[in-house]
Short mmCIF file of C-alpha atoms in Angstrom, two decimals:
data_model
loop_
_atom_site.label_atom_id
_atom_site.label_comp_id
_atom_site.label_asym_id
_atom_site.label_seq_id
_atom_site.Cartn_x
_atom_site.Cartn_y
_atom_site.Cartn_z
CA HIS A 70 -37.49 96.04 64.00
CA PRO A 71 -36.63 99.24 65.92
CA ASP A 72 -32.95 99.03 64.96
CA TYR A 73 -33.85 99.51 61.29
CA ARG A 74 -36.37 102.34 61.59
CA ASN A 75 -35.88 105.81 60.12
CA ARG A 76 -33.46 104.62 57.46
CA GLY A 77 -35.89 104.91 54.53
CA ILE A 78 -36.05 101.15 54.00
CA GLY A 79 -39.82 100.88 54.50
CA LYS A 80 -40.46 103.97 52.40
CA GLU A 81 -38.38 102.60 49.54
CA LEU A 82 -40.01 99.19 49.77
CA VAL A 83 -43.56 100.57 49.75
CA ALA A 84 -42.74 102.98 46.91
CA ARG A 85 -41.32 100.19 44.75
CA LEU A 86 -44.23 97.87 45.49
CA LEU A 87 -46.72 100.58 44.54
CA GLN A 88 -44.76 101.32 41.39
CA TRP A 89 -44.63 97.63 40.46
CA GLY A 90 -48.35 97.19 41.14
CA GLY A 91 -49.19 100.18 38.98
CA ALA A 92 -47.04 98.79 36.16
CA GLN A 93 -49.03 95.54 36.43
CA GLY A 94 -52.28 97.45 36.01
CA ALA A 95 -53.41 97.67 39.63
CA ALA A 96 -55.92 100.46 40.22
CA ALA A 97 -55.88 100.22 44.03
CA CYS A 98 -53.71 98.91 46.81
CA TYR A 99 -54.85 97.52 50.13
CA LEU A 100 -52.80 96.57 53.14
CA GLN A 101 -53.46 95.22 56.59
CA VAL A 102 -51.66 96.60 59.62
CA VAL A 103 -52.12 96.24 63.34
CA GLN A 104 -53.73 99.42 64.64
CA SER A 105 -51.19 99.78 67.47
CA ASN A 106 -48.22 99.69 65.05
CA ALA A 107 -47.64 103.46 65.10
CA PRO A 108 -44.41 103.47 63.00
CA ALA A 109 -46.07 101.51 60.20
CA ASN A 110 -49.20 103.64 60.31
CA ARG A 111 -47.11 106.82 60.04
CA LEU A 112 -45.36 105.39 57.00
CA TYR A 113 -48.59 104.35 55.29
CA ASP A 114 -50.15 107.74 56.05
CA LYS A 115 -47.34 109.37 54.06
CA PHE A 116 -48.41 107.34 51.03
CA GLY A 117 -52.05 108.37 51.41
CA PHE A 118 -53.44 105.11 52.79
CA GLU A 119 -56.69 105.55 54.71
CA ASP A 120 -58.56 103.37 57.18
CA ILE A 121 -61.43 101.47 55.60
CA TYR A 122 -62.38 99.35 58.59
CA THR A 123 -60.91 97.84 61.72
CA TYR A 124 -60.72 94.23 62.77
CA TRP A 125 -59.84 92.27 65.85
CA TYR A 126 -58.33 88.93 66.74
CA ARG A 127 -60.18 86.34 68.76
CA VAL A 128 -58.85 83.28 70.50
CA LYS A 129 -60.47 80.42 72.36
CA ARG A 130 -58.11 78.75 74.72
CA ARG A 131 -58.53 75.19 75.85
CA ALA A 132 -59.16 74.66 79.53
CA PRO A 133 -56.15 73.06 81.28
CA ALA A 134 -56.54 69.29 81.59
CA ASP A 135 -56.41 69.43 85.40
CA SER A 136 -59.04 72.18 85.76
CA GLY A 137 -61.94 69.79 86.08
CA GLY A 138 -63.86 71.82 83.50
CA ASP A 139 -65.70 70.41 80.51
#
């Protein structure tokens, strides 16, 4: 949420999660973030995360009942 940005909350959260994962024996960390989420991407860049691949969302909407379509 924009009201909580630039307070170090995300940085602290990510740092502690990475620390915890390392203590559990994790050798790598992956995350998924929407490409257009610039604030999150800036944060993850600071931790050295890199793009591996991109993805996209797809949706199939139902035709309205009164459209006469199949």
